[in-house]
């Protein structure tokens, strides 16, 4: 702080002499240099230091200027000049300290946010398709190749589509809550969770008319007690073909083709007559056991066959209910148990595995698409 003017004035103004140990300007500057020299450790530390010297109210530098009143008039100019120089030095030093602090804060922040690129990566575990989805897609591919399209229907159905138009008589036991989950019995056509995918036959045929060739995979619900081979929620794939001149022979040929594509070319299909209200004739369809090739084993309970579907020629009443003339068109339909097929293809023993979400089971299918 070499102030020539001040030096010249000094002898005449002993009060303001900077050589005096308790000269107020010198002592403020000296105290600041010492404190600032120690540095600041934090933003609040810095703010305290800045406030102590430059604070408008109680700062030591403003106090110097206030003290100018006590300096004899002839020394005031010199004192003022030195106080200004001190103020400038302190302000500049404070600005530098602030910049340094800011740099350190940025560095600290960057260090905290830094990614350690030398750490080993966390491998993302890929999910997989559910076995029922895998099997559904395979079945869809097979039927798409045969010229079918894929249809969908609501899981919350009404009595008309689930039963009535499918030729179920009013007193049929499936209409009882023993077998069906009713949601609203008082609706004009009572609402229930569909017990099979067959109502999609009605919806598609009524909407699109004949000729028609569709499959309709989906979830179905039955009021069953759950065990290794029964679930209250399971999956079916419905098939429906309505064209001129369709017969049971077309059904058999289609099912044989389908089994061969899904289980292997040597697989045989067996049809045993049975009753479903919406087909005539109706059949229970079984595939020759894929484990023992029909010789008989534990999986097929020594029968050589595994039952997979219901099927038949579409009942004329169903065609009529959908506005299709049964004299002109005939058709076949089938309903396949999807979960059963998955059990068979993958050889697992309990249907409940499909519902439990156990990763140890499901991850075994992750590599399949
Ligand atoms: N809907 C029948 C069932 O759930 C299966 C079936 C479908 C039978 C189509 C014949 C024709 O059991």
Short mmCIF file of C-alpha atoms and ligand atoms in Angstrom, two decimals:
data_model
loop_
_atom_site.label_atom_id
_atom_site.label_comp_id
_atom_site.label_asym_id
_atom_site.label_seq_id
_atom_site.Cartn_x
_atom_site.Cartn_y
_atom_site.Cartn_z
CA UNK A 1 0.00 0.00 0.00
CA UNK A 2 2.37 2.70 -1.13
CA UNK A 3 0.49 5.88 -1.07
CA UNK A 4 2.77 8.80 -1.78
CA UNK A 5 0.25 11.39 -0.78
CA UNK A 6 -0.25 9.65 2.50
CA UNK A 7 3.50 9.60 3.19
CA UNK A 8 3.75 13.28 2.52
CA UNK A 9 0.87 14.00 4.83
CA UNK A 10 1.97 11.67 7.55
CA UNK A 11 4.16 13.95 9.64
CA UNK A 12 1.41 16.49 9.92
CA UNK A 13 -1.21 13.94 10.88
CA UNK A 14 0.08 11.72 13.65
CA UNK A 15 -3.37 10.20 14.26
CA UNK A 16 -3.49 8.79 10.82
CA UNK A 17 0.05 7.50 10.63
CA UNK A 18 0.14 3.99 9.26
CA UNK A 19 3.31 3.35 11.19
CA UNK A 20 1.49 3.64 14.46
CA UNK A 21 0.82 0.12 15.77
CA UNK A 22 -2.81 0.86 16.44
CA UNK A 23 -3.42 2.72 13.22
CA UNK A 24 -6.99 1.61 12.39
CA UNK A 25 -6.41 1.15 8.64
CA UNK A 26 -3.25 -0.90 9.14
CA UNK A 27 -4.75 -3.06 11.82
CA UNK A 28 -7.84 -3.85 9.71
CA UNK A 29 -5.65 -4.68 6.71
CA UNK A 30 -3.25 -6.73 8.83
CA UNK A 31 -6.07 -8.64 10.48
CA UNK A 32 -7.67 -9.31 7.09
CA UNK A 33 -4.42 -10.51 5.51
CA UNK A 34 -3.86 -12.90 8.34
CA UNK A 35 -7.37 -14.29 8.28
CA UNK A 36 -7.63 -14.47 4.50
CA UNK A 37 -4.19 -16.07 4.41
CA UNK A 38 -5.57 -18.99 6.39
CA UNK A 39 -8.13 -19.48 3.65
CA UNK A 40 -11.77 -20.44 3.93
CA UNK A 41 -12.99 -23.97 4.32
CA UNK A 42 -16.58 -23.50 3.26
CA UNK A 43 -19.10 -21.12 1.76
CA UNK A 44 -20.38 -20.14 5.22
CA UNK A 45 -16.83 -19.60 6.45
CA UNK A 46 -16.30 -17.29 3.47
CA UNK A 47 -19.55 -15.41 4.07
CA UNK A 48 -18.55 -14.83 7.70
CA UNK A 49 -15.15 -13.45 6.66
CA UNK A 50 -16.67 -11.22 3.98
CA UNK A 51 -19.32 -9.96 6.37
CA UNK A 52 -16.85 -9.18 9.11
CA UNK A 53 -14.84 -6.85 6.83
CA UNK A 54 -17.21 -5.61 4.16
CA UNK A 55 -20.62 -6.01 5.83
CA UNK A 56 -22.63 -2.85 5.34
CA UNK A 57 -23.82 -2.64 8.94
CA UNK A 58 -21.03 -3.91 11.12
CA UNK A 59 -18.16 -4.47 8.70
CA UNK A 60 -14.72 -3.27 9.76
CA UNK A 61 -14.12 -1.47 6.43
CA UNK A 62 -17.29 0.67 6.56
CA UNK A 63 -16.34 1.38 10.19
CA UNK A 64 -13.05 2.85 8.99
CA UNK A 65 -14.96 5.31 6.84
CA UNK A 66 -17.26 6.14 9.68
CA UNK A 67 -14.17 6.81 11.84
CA UNK A 68 -13.02 9.52 9.49
CA UNK A 69 -14.97 11.94 11.71
CA UNK A 70 -12.39 11.43 14.46
CA UNK A 71 -9.47 12.26 12.19
CA UNK A 72 -8.32 15.90 12.31
CA UNK A 73 -9.42 17.76 9.20
CA UNK A 74 -5.92 18.10 7.76
CA UNK A 75 -5.36 14.33 7.86
CA UNK A 76 -8.74 13.31 6.46
CA UNK A 77 -7.75 13.31 2.80
CA UNK A 78 -4.80 11.03 3.43
CA UNK A 79 -6.79 8.81 5.77
CA UNK A 80 -9.58 8.55 3.23
CA UNK A 81 -7.16 7.59 0.49
CA UNK A 82 -5.61 4.87 2.64
CA UNK A 83 -9.02 3.58 3.72
CA UNK A 84 -10.03 3.43 0.06
CA UNK A 85 -6.86 1.52 -0.80
CA UNK A 86 -7.54 -0.89 2.06
CA UNK A 87 -11.11 -1.34 0.89
CA UNK A 88 -9.93 -2.07 -2.64
CA UNK A 89 -7.37 -4.61 -1.47
CA UNK A 90 -9.90 -6.39 0.71
CA UNK A 91 -12.59 -6.40 -1.97
CA UNK A 92 -10.21 -7.83 -4.55
CA UNK A 93 -8.94 -10.48 -2.15
CA UNK A 94 -12.53 -11.42 -1.26
CA UNK A 95 -13.42 -11.77 -4.96
CA UNK A 96 -10.42 -14.05 -5.48
CA UNK A 97 -11.37 -16.12 -2.45
CA UNK A 98 -14.91 -16.42 -3.79
CA UNK A 99 -13.66 -17.60 -7.18
CA UNK A 100 -11.33 -20.15 -5.58
CA UNK A 101 -14.15 -21.41 -3.40
CA UNK A 102 -16.44 -21.74 -6.39
CA UNK A 103 -13.80 -23.73 -8.26
CA UNK A 104 -13.41 -26.06 -5.31
CA UNK A 105 -17.19 -26.49 -5.06
CA UNK A 106 -17.44 -27.37 -8.75
CA UNK A 107 -14.59 -29.82 -8.42
CA UNK A 108 -16.17 -31.43 -5.39
CA UNK A 109 -19.48 -31.71 -7.19
CA UNK A 110 -17.86 -33.24 -10.23
CA UNK A 111 -15.92 -35.69 -8.10
CA UNK A 112 -19.12 -36.73 -6.36
CA UNK A 113 -20.95 -37.18 -9.65
CA UNK A 114 -18.10 -38.89 -11.42
CA UNK A 115 -18.70 -42.39 -12.75
CA UNK A 116 -15.97 -44.83 -11.99
CA UNK A 117 -15.49 -46.29 -15.44
CA UNK A 118 -13.20 -48.97 -14.05
CA UNK A 119 -15.99 -50.61 -12.03
CA UNK A 120 -17.38 -53.84 -13.49
CA UNK A 121 -20.73 -53.29 -15.25
CA UNK A 122 -24.07 -54.43 -13.93
CA UNK A 123 -25.49 -56.86 -16.44
CA UNK A 124 -29.15 -56.20 -17.22
CA UNK A 125 -31.11 -59.39 -16.81
CA UNK A 126 -33.28 -59.86 -19.85
CA UNK A 127 -36.83 -60.90 -19.19
CA UNK A 128 -38.45 -63.71 -21.10
CA UNK A 129 -41.77 -64.67 -22.52
CA UNK A 130 -44.18 -66.67 -20.41
CA UNK A 131 -44.46 -70.29 -21.61
CA UNK A 132 -48.16 -69.77 -22.38
CA UNK A 133 -47.22 -66.80 -24.57
CA UNK A 134 -44.54 -68.81 -26.35
CA UNK A 135 -46.96 -71.62 -27.08
CA UNK A 136 -49.74 -69.24 -28.11
CA UNK A 137 -47.43 -67.55 -30.61
CA UNK A 138 -46.32 -70.88 -32.06
CA UNK A 139 -49.94 -71.94 -32.49
CA UNK A 140 -50.81 -68.58 -34.06
CA UNK A 141 -47.96 -69.00 -36.56
CA UNK A 142 -49.19 -72.45 -37.56
CA UNK A 143 -52.74 -71.25 -38.20
CA UNK A 144 -51.65 -68.04 -39.90
CA UNK A 145 -49.79 -70.24 -42.39
CA UNK A 146 -53.06 -72.12 -42.98
CA UNK A 147 -54.86 -68.90 -43.89
CA UNK A 148 -56.55 -68.12 -40.58
CA UNK A 149 -56.77 -64.68 -39.05
CA UNK A 150 -56.53 -64.01 -35.32
CA UNK A 151 -59.57 -62.72 -33.45
CA UNK A 152 -60.10 -61.46 -29.94
CA UNK A 153 -63.10 -61.14 -27.65
CA UNK A 154 -63.98 -59.76 -24.23
CA UNK A 155 -63.27 -61.77 -21.09
CA UNK A 156 -66.35 -60.25 -19.47
CA UNK A 157 -69.08 -61.79 -21.59
CA UNK A 158 -72.83 -61.95 -21.50
CA UNK A 159 -75.04 -64.99 -21.36
CA UNK A 160 -76.13 -64.49 -24.96
CA UNK A 161 -72.64 -64.93 -26.41
CA UNK A 162 -71.29 -67.37 -23.85
CA UNK A 163 -74.33 -69.70 -23.89
CA UNK A 164 -77.52 -68.73 -25.67
CA UNK A 165 -76.25 -68.21 -29.23
CA UNK A 166 -74.07 -71.29 -28.73
CA UNK A 167 -77.23 -73.36 -28.43
CA UNK A 168 -76.98 -74.03 -24.70
CA UNK A 169 -80.44 -74.88 -23.39
CA UNK A 170 -81.60 -72.61 -20.51
CA UNK A 171 -81.22 -75.35 -17.91
CA UNK A 172 -77.69 -76.35 -18.95
CA UNK A 173 -75.50 -76.91 -15.85
CA UNK A 174 -72.74 -74.58 -17.18
CA UNK A 175 -75.18 -71.73 -16.62
CA UNK A 176 -75.07 -72.47 -12.92
CA UNK A 177 -72.67 -70.61 -10.62
CA UNK A 178 -71.19 -74.00 -9.81
CA UNK A 179 -69.23 -73.69 -13.02
CA UNK A 180 -69.32 -70.03 -13.99
CA UNK A 181 -68.31 -66.76 -12.36
CA UNK A 182 -71.32 -64.49 -12.72
CA UNK A 183 -70.67 -60.78 -12.40
CA UNK A 184 -74.17 -59.39 -12.91
CA UNK A 185 -77.11 -61.77 -12.98
CA UNK A 186 -79.66 -58.99 -13.28
CA UNK A 187 -78.39 -57.58 -16.57
CA UNK A 188 -80.68 -58.04 -19.58
CA UNK A 189 -78.21 -60.70 -20.69
CA UNK A 190 -76.44 -61.72 -17.45
CA UNK A 191 -72.72 -60.90 -17.30
CA UNK A 192 -70.11 -63.50 -16.50
CA UNK A 193 -66.43 -64.20 -17.01
CA UNK A 194 -66.36 -66.23 -20.21
CA UNK A 195 -66.09 -69.94 -19.50
CA UNK A 196 -64.59 -70.71 -22.92
CA UNK A 197 -63.38 -68.89 -26.04
CA UNK A 198 -66.41 -70.13 -28.04
CA UNK A 199 -68.30 -66.80 -27.65
CA UNK A 200 -65.72 -65.37 -30.07
CA UNK A 201 -67.22 -67.75 -32.67
CA UNK A 202 -70.50 -65.87 -32.30
CA UNK A 203 -68.93 -62.40 -32.29
CA UNK A 204 -66.77 -63.03 -35.35
CA UNK A 205 -69.37 -64.84 -37.38
CA UNK A 206 -72.06 -62.25 -36.60
CA UNK A 207 -69.69 -59.40 -37.41
CA UNK A 208 -67.90 -60.74 -40.47
CA UNK A 209 -70.23 -63.39 -41.83
CA UNK A 210 -69.22 -66.36 -43.97
CA UNK A 211 -66.83 -67.46 -45.33
CA UNK A 212 -64.69 -67.20 -42.21
CA UNK A 213 -61.48 -68.74 -40.93
CA UNK A 214 -60.31 -67.52 -37.51
CA UNK A 215 -58.58 -68.57 -34.36
CA UNK A 216 -59.19 -66.77 -31.06
CA UNK A 217 -56.70 -67.35 -28.27
CA UNK A 218 -57.50 -66.03 -24.83
CA UNK A 219 -58.09 -66.37 -21.14
CA UNK A 220 -61.11 -68.19 -19.76
CA UNK A 221 -62.53 -68.65 -16.27
CA UNK A 222 -64.20 -71.48 -14.46
CA UNK A 223 -65.29 -71.91 -10.90
CA UNK A 224 -63.02 -74.93 -10.35
CA UNK A 225 -61.08 -76.04 -7.33
CA UNK A 226 -57.44 -75.66 -8.25
CA UNK A 227 -55.10 -78.67 -8.45
CA UNK A 228 -52.19 -79.86 -10.58
CA UNK A 229 -54.35 -80.14 -13.70
CA UNK A 230 -57.16 -77.63 -13.00
CA UNK A 231 -57.08 -73.88 -12.62
CA UNK A 232 -59.85 -71.30 -12.31
CA UNK A 233 -58.09 -69.14 -14.91
CA UNK A 234 -56.63 -70.80 -17.97
CA UNK A 235 -56.22 -70.36 -21.70
CA UNK A 236 -57.86 -71.72 -24.81
CA UNK A 237 -57.46 -71.28 -28.52
CA UNK A 238 -60.75 -71.32 -30.38
CA UNK A 239 -60.81 -72.23 -34.05
CA UNK A 240 -63.69 -71.62 -36.46
CA UNK A 241 -64.02 -72.28 -40.15
CA UNK A 242 -67.30 -71.57 -41.99
CA UNK A 243 -67.20 -72.09 -45.72
CA UNK A 244 -69.18 -73.86 -48.41
CA UNK A 245 -68.84 -77.64 -48.21
CA UNK A 246 -66.87 -77.88 -44.95
CA UNK A 247 -67.12 -81.29 -43.27
CA UNK A 248 -65.71 -83.30 -40.36
CA UNK A 249 -63.02 -84.49 -42.77
CA UNK A 250 -61.70 -80.93 -42.99
CA UNK A 251 -61.66 -80.74 -39.21
CA UNK A 252 -59.68 -83.98 -38.94
CA UNK A 253 -57.21 -82.94 -41.62
CA UNK A 254 -56.70 -79.55 -39.99
CA UNK A 255 -56.14 -81.00 -36.52
CA UNK A 256 -53.70 -83.58 -37.90
CA UNK A 257 -51.74 -80.88 -39.71
CA UNK A 258 -51.75 -78.77 -36.59
CA UNK A 259 -50.56 -81.57 -34.27
CA UNK A 260 -47.83 -82.51 -36.74
CA UNK A 261 -46.59 -78.91 -36.90
CA UNK A 262 -46.68 -78.47 -33.12
CA UNK A 263 -45.59 -81.86 -31.78
CA UNK A 264 -43.85 -83.53 -34.71
CA UNK A 265 -44.90 -85.28 -37.96
CA UNK A 266 -45.46 -88.70 -36.37
CA UNK A 267 -48.17 -87.36 -34.01
CA UNK A 268 -51.63 -88.85 -34.52
CA UNK A 269 -55.02 -87.36 -33.68
CA UNK A 270 -57.89 -89.28 -32.12
CA UNK A 271 -61.55 -88.21 -32.20
CA UNK A 272 -64.06 -89.64 -29.75
CA UNK A 273 -67.71 -88.62 -30.07
CA UNK A 274 -68.99 -86.39 -27.32
CA UNK A 275 -71.59 -83.68 -26.76
CA UNK A 276 -71.19 -79.92 -26.97
CA UNK A 277 -74.40 -77.95 -27.64
CA UNK A 278 -72.80 -75.85 -30.38
CA UNK A 279 -71.43 -78.68 -32.55
CA UNK A 280 -73.02 -81.70 -34.18
CA UNK A 281 -71.35 -84.12 -34.30
CA UNK A 282 -68.98 -83.25 -31.47
CA UNK A 283 -65.70 -84.85 -30.49
CA UNK A 284 -63.08 -84.97 -27.80
CA UNK A 285 -59.73 -84.65 -29.54
CA UNK A 286 -56.56 -86.27 -28.25
CA UNK A 287 -52.99 -86.32 -29.54
CA UNK A 288 -50.87 -89.45 -29.44
CA UNK A 289 -48.61 -89.13 -26.42
CA UNK A 290 -45.45 -87.29 -27.43
CA UNK A 291 -43.43 -88.99 -24.69
CA UNK A 292 -44.13 -92.65 -25.45
CA UNK A 293 -45.33 -92.21 -29.05
CA UNK A 294 -48.62 -93.84 -28.09
CA UNK A 295 -47.21 -96.95 -26.42
CA UNK A 296 -48.41 -95.90 -22.97
CA UNK A 297 -46.51 -94.20 -20.15
CA UNK A 298 -47.08 -92.37 -16.86
CA UNK A 299 -47.67 -89.03 -18.62
CA UNK A 300 -50.60 -90.38 -20.64
CA UNK A 301 -51.77 -92.66 -17.83
CA UNK A 302 -50.84 -95.67 -19.99
CA UNK A 303 -53.51 -94.74 -22.55
CA UNK A 304 -51.14 -93.54 -25.27
CA UNK A 305 -53.33 -90.43 -25.77
CA UNK A 306 -53.51 -86.97 -24.26
CA UNK A 307 -56.79 -85.05 -24.49
CA UNK A 308 -56.31 -81.52 -25.70
CA UNK A 309 -59.43 -80.16 -27.37
CA UNK A 310 -63.13 -80.24 -27.95
CA UNK A 311 -64.28 -79.97 -31.56
CA UNK A 312 -67.04 -80.69 -34.03
CA UNK A 313 -69.12 -79.52 -36.98
CA UNK A 314 -70.77 -76.17 -36.26
CA UNK A 315 -74.39 -76.67 -35.19
CA UNK A 316 -76.94 -75.20 -37.66
CA UNK A 317 -78.53 -73.27 -34.78
CA UNK A 318 -75.23 -71.44 -34.22
CA UNK A 319 -75.02 -70.45 -37.88
CA UNK A 320 -78.62 -69.27 -37.80
CA UNK A 321 -78.05 -67.26 -34.61
CA UNK A 322 -75.25 -65.44 -36.44
CA UNK A 323 -77.33 -64.77 -39.57
CA UNK A 324 -75.58 -67.40 -41.69
CA UNK A 325 -77.71 -69.76 -43.76
CA UNK A 326 -76.91 -73.36 -42.66
CA UNK A 327 -78.20 -74.63 -46.01
CA UNK A 328 -75.48 -72.69 -47.77
CA UNK A 329 -72.62 -72.85 -45.32
CA UNK A 330 -71.20 -75.45 -42.99
CA UNK A 331 -68.26 -75.27 -40.66
CA UNK A 332 -66.13 -76.80 -37.97
CA UNK A 333 -64.90 -75.49 -34.65
CA UNK A 334 -62.43 -76.54 -32.03
CA UNK A 335 -61.36 -75.34 -28.61
CA UNK A 336 -57.86 -76.22 -27.48
CA UNK A 337 -56.47 -76.06 -23.95
CA UNK A 338 -53.36 -73.91 -24.23
CA UNK A 339 -51.96 -74.55 -20.75
CA UNK A 340 -52.25 -78.29 -21.34
CA UNK A 341 -50.25 -77.96 -24.53
CA UNK A 342 -47.54 -76.00 -22.69
CA UNK A 343 -47.39 -78.71 -20.00
CA UNK A 344 -47.00 -81.32 -22.67
CA UNK A 345 -44.43 -79.52 -24.78
CA UNK A 346 -42.23 -78.58 -21.84
CA UNK A 347 -42.94 -81.63 -19.74
CA UNK A 348 -43.71 -79.91 -16.43
CA UNK A 349 -46.08 -81.65 -14.06
CA UNK A 350 -48.22 -78.94 -12.45
CA UNK A 351 -50.46 -76.36 -14.12
CA UNK A 352 -50.09 -74.05 -11.13
CA UNK A 353 -46.48 -73.34 -12.13
CA UNK A 354 -47.91 -71.20 -14.94
CA UNK A 355 -49.69 -68.95 -12.46
CA UNK A 356 -47.25 -68.59 -9.60
CA UNK A 357 -44.69 -66.29 -11.21
CA UNK A 358 -41.79 -68.27 -9.74
CA UNK A 359 -38.65 -67.00 -11.44
CA UNK A 360 -36.84 -70.33 -11.07
CA UNK A 361 -39.50 -71.85 -13.28
CA UNK A 362 -40.11 -68.98 -15.67
CA UNK A 363 -36.45 -68.13 -16.31
CA UNK A 364 -36.03 -71.54 -17.97
CA UNK A 365 -38.06 -70.22 -20.90
CA UNK A 366 -36.23 -66.88 -21.19
CA UNK A 367 -34.15 -67.93 -24.19
CA UNK A 368 -37.16 -69.06 -26.24
CA UNK A 369 -39.02 -66.69 -28.45
N1 LIG B 1 -65.77 -74.58 -25.80
C1 LIG B 1 -65.54 -75.95 -25.49
C2 LIG B 1 -64.98 -76.06 -24.10
O1 LIG B 1 -64.66 -75.11 -23.51
C3 LIG B 1 -64.57 -76.59 -26.45
C4 LIG B 1 -65.09 -76.65 -27.87
C5 LIG B 1 -64.84 -75.62 -28.74
C6 LIG B 1 -65.83 -77.74 -28.30
C7 LIG B 1 -65.31 -75.68 -30.04
C8 LIG B 1 -66.29 -77.81 -29.58
C9 LIG B 1 -66.01 -76.81 -30.45
O2 LIG B 1 -64.86 -77.14 -23.59
#
